[in-house]
Amino acid sequence: LLPITKDVLREAARLRATISGLKTPDAIHAATALLNQCRLFITNDRGFLRVPGLNTAILDDVLAAP
């Protein structure tokens, strides 16, 4: 678990301002991952693929791979 800091909230606001349709909870998740230099963000929400710099893996795609 990672804390939601003021820096995370600022980055989340920046992401919301630059990525159309990105919802606040998703922006907070993405900002937390980015600011903490997470190597891989695993989700089934393809919307995260639009976040620059966020190395995103779609769980269904990973599980479907041979």
GROMACS .gro file of C-alpha atoms in nm:
model
   66
    1LEU     CA    1   0.000   0.000   0.000
    2LEU     CA    2   0.120   0.349  -0.083
    3PRO     CA    3   0.010   0.678   0.073
    4ILE     CA    4  -0.192   0.941  -0.111
    5THR     CA    5   0.025   1.248  -0.065
    6LYS     CA    6  -0.014   1.608  -0.177
    7ASP     CA    7   0.226   1.534  -0.463
    8VAL     CA    8   0.007   1.242  -0.571
    9LEU     CA    9  -0.302   1.464  -0.566
   10ARG     CA   10  -0.125   1.734  -0.769
   11GLU     CA   11  -0.013   1.478  -1.027
   12ALA     CA   12  -0.363   1.328  -1.036
   13ALA     CA   13  -0.506   1.674  -1.106
   14ARG     CA   14  -0.252   1.724  -1.387
   15LEU     CA   15  -0.344   1.387  -1.538
   16ARG     CA   16  -0.716   1.469  -1.521
   17ALA     CA   17  -0.650   1.800  -1.694
   18THR     CA   18  -0.458   1.638  -1.980
   19ILE     CA   19  -0.636   1.303  -2.033
   20SER     CA   20  -0.996   1.337  -2.144
   21GLY     CA   21  -1.241   1.123  -1.950
   22LEU     CA   22  -0.995   1.012  -1.681
   23LYS     CA   23  -1.190   0.985  -1.355
   24THR     CA   24  -1.051   1.107  -1.024
   25PRO     CA   25  -0.999   0.763  -0.862
   26ASP     CA   26  -0.820   0.638  -1.175
   27ALA     CA   27  -0.604   0.951  -1.185
   28ILE     CA   28  -0.507   0.895  -0.820
   29HIS     CA   29  -0.414   0.532  -0.891
   30ALA     CA   30  -0.206   0.631  -1.194
   31ALA     CA   31  -0.037   0.922  -1.016
   32THR     CA   32   0.050   0.701  -0.720
   33ALA     CA   33   0.207   0.442  -0.950
   34LEU     CA   34   0.398   0.702  -1.151
   35LEU     CA   35   0.537   0.895  -0.855
   36ASN     CA   36   0.643   0.575  -0.679
   37GLN     CA   37   0.811   0.444  -0.995
   38CYS     CA   38   0.607   0.126  -1.008
   39ARG     CA   39   0.749  -0.099  -1.277
   40LEU     CA   40   0.416  -0.251  -1.380
   41PHE     CA   41   0.053  -0.144  -1.335
   42ILE     CA   42  -0.183  -0.442  -1.368
   43THR     CA   43  -0.550  -0.375  -1.443
   44ASN     CA   44  -0.840  -0.476  -1.665
   45ASP     CA   45  -0.923  -0.111  -1.738
   46ARG     CA   46  -0.785  -0.029  -2.082
   47GLY     CA   47  -0.826   0.342  -2.007
   48PHE     CA   48  -0.495   0.330  -1.820
   49LEU     CA   49  -0.319   0.261  -2.151
   50ARG     CA   50  -0.370   0.634  -2.225
   51VAL     CA   51  -0.155   0.742  -1.930
   52PRO     CA   52   0.191   0.840  -2.059
   53GLY     CA   53   0.477   0.674  -1.875
   54LEU     CA   54   0.257   0.417  -1.701
   55ASN     CA   55   0.370   0.066  -1.795
   56THR     CA   56   0.029  -0.102  -1.802
   57ALA     CA   57  -0.051  -0.471  -1.839
   58ILE     CA   58  -0.409  -0.578  -1.908
   59LEU     CA   59  -0.474  -0.878  -1.683
   60ASP     CA   60  -0.715  -1.052  -1.923
   61ASP     CA   61  -0.453  -1.027  -2.200
   62VAL     CA   62  -0.182  -1.168  -1.974
   63LEU     CA   63  -0.403  -1.459  -1.868
   64ALA     CA   64  -0.507  -1.531  -2.228
   65ALA     CA   65  -0.146  -1.552  -2.352
   66PRO     CA   66  -0.027  -1.905  -2.433
   0.00000   0.00000   0.00000
